[in-house]
């Protein structure tokens, strides 16, 4: 994980008055987490989600079969497993994290 990228994103979150950003596209998940989720290059619909809060906490949602790899290589302590690999499960996780932490911003394109 690139600490300069995290620092710029934290500044952007604060400037925009958000509590967190949620990266969903494979490119943005990689940008925020610094880790390429293995299956995303081949199966773009198999999304992971990366959430960065204003205070620098990072959470990630990954499908169950890749969670061990993500945990071992991404350096993210708050990893949530999606056993069903359904977008609905990821939507519920986003809602849960947003409820725990406050307002959210969805990243369509990362610009710092």
Coordinates of C-alpha atoms in Angstrom, one line a residue:
X1 CA 0.0 0.0 0.0
X2 CA 1.4 3.3 -1.1
X3 CA 1.3 5.7 1.9
X4 CA 1.6 8.8 -0.4
X5 CA -1.6 7.7 -2.2
X6 CA -3.4 7.1 1.1
X7 CA -2.3 10.5 2.4
X8 CA -3.6 12.3 -0.7
X9 CA -6.9 10.3 -0.6
X10 CA -7.3 11.2 3.1
X11 CA -6.8 14.9 2.2
X12 CA -9.4 14.6 -0.5
X13 CA -11.9 12.9 1.8
X14 CA -11.5 15.7 4.3
X15 CA -11.7 18.4 1.6
X16 CA -14.9 16.9 0.3
X17 CA -16.5 16.6 3.7
X18 CA -16.7 12.8 3.6
X19 CA -16.0 10.2 6.2
X20 CA -14.8 7.6 3.6
X21 CA -14.5 6.6 0.0
X22 CA -15.5 3.3 -1.4
X23 CA -13.5 1.9 -4.4
X24 CA -15.3 -0.7 -6.4
X25 CA -13.7 -1.0 -9.9
X26 CA -10.7 -3.3 -10.1
X27 CA -8.5 -0.4 -11.0
X28 CA -9.6 1.7 -8.1
X29 CA -9.4 -1.2 -5.6
X30 CA -5.8 -1.7 -6.8
X31 CA -5.0 2.0 -6.5
X32 CA -6.3 2.3 -3.0
X33 CA -5.1 -1.0 -1.6
X34 CA -1.9 -1.4 -3.6
X35 CA -2.9 -5.0 -4.3
X36 CA -4.2 -6.6 -7.5
X37 CA -7.0 -9.1 -6.5
X38 CA -6.0 -12.1 -8.7
X39 CA -9.3 -12.9 -10.4
X40 CA -10.4 -9.4 -11.2
X41 CA -8.3 -9.2 -14.4
X42 CA -10.1 -12.2 -15.8
X43 CA -13.6 -11.8 -14.3
X44 CA -14.3 -8.1 -13.9
X45 CA -17.7 -8.8 -12.4
X46 CA -16.0 -10.5 -9.4
X47 CA -15.6 -7.2 -7.6
X48 CA -13.7 -6.6 -4.4
X49 CA -14.4 -3.4 -2.5
X50 CA -11.9 -1.2 -0.7
X51 CA -13.0 1.4 1.9
X52 CA -10.7 4.1 3.1
X53 CA -11.8 6.4 6.0
X54 CA -10.7 9.9 6.7
X55 CA -8.6 8.7 9.6
X56 CA -6.8 6.2 7.3
X57 CA -8.5 3.0 8.3
X58 CA -8.9 0.6 5.4
X59 CA -11.5 -2.2 5.0
X60 CA -11.8 -4.6 2.2
X61 CA -14.4 -7.0 0.9
X62 CA -13.2 -10.0 -1.2
X63 CA -14.8 -13.2 -2.3
X64 CA -14.3 -16.1 0.1
X65 CA -11.9 -18.1 -2.1
X66 CA -9.5 -15.2 -2.5
X67 CA -9.7 -13.9 1.1
X68 CA -6.7 -15.8 2.3
X69 CA -4.6 -14.4 -0.6
X70 CA -5.8 -10.9 0.0
X71 CA -5.2 -11.1 3.7
X72 CA -1.7 -12.4 3.2
X73 CA -0.6 -9.9 0.6
X74 CA -2.7 -6.7 0.8
X75 CA -1.8 -5.8 4.4
X76 CA -5.4 -5.0 5.3
X77 CA -6.5 -6.1 8.7
X78 CA -10.2 -5.4 8.3
X79 CA -11.0 -8.0 5.6
X80 CA -14.6 -9.0 5.2
X81 CA -15.4 -12.2 3.3
X82 CA -18.1 -12.5 0.7
X83 CA -19.1 -16.2 0.8
X84 CA -21.8 -15.8 -1.8
X85 CA -19.9 -13.7 -4.3
X86 CA -23.0 -11.7 -4.9
X87 CA -23.1 -7.9 -5.4
X88 CA -26.0 -7.7 -3.0
X89 CA -23.7 -9.0 -0.2
X90 CA -21.2 -6.3 -1.0
X91 CA -23.9 -3.7 -1.0
X92 CA -25.0 -4.8 2.4
X93 CA -21.4 -4.7 3.6
X94 CA -21.0 -1.1 2.3
X95 CA -24.2 -0.1 4.1
X96 CA -22.9 -1.7 7.3
X97 CA -19.5 0.0 7.1
X98 CA -21.1 3.3 6.3
X99 CA -23.4 2.9 9.2
X100 CA -20.5 2.2 11.5
X101 CA -18.4 5.0 10.2
X102 CA -20.6 7.8 8.8
X103 CA -21.0 9.4 5.4
X104 CA -19.5 7.7 2.3
X105 CA -18.4 8.8 -1.1
X106 CA -18.3 6.3 -4.0
X107 CA -15.2 6.5 -6.2
X108 CA -16.0 6.4 -9.9
X109 CA -12.6 7.7 -10.9
X110 CA -9.7 8.4 -8.5
X111 CA -8.2 11.9 -8.9
X112 CA -5.9 13.3 -6.2

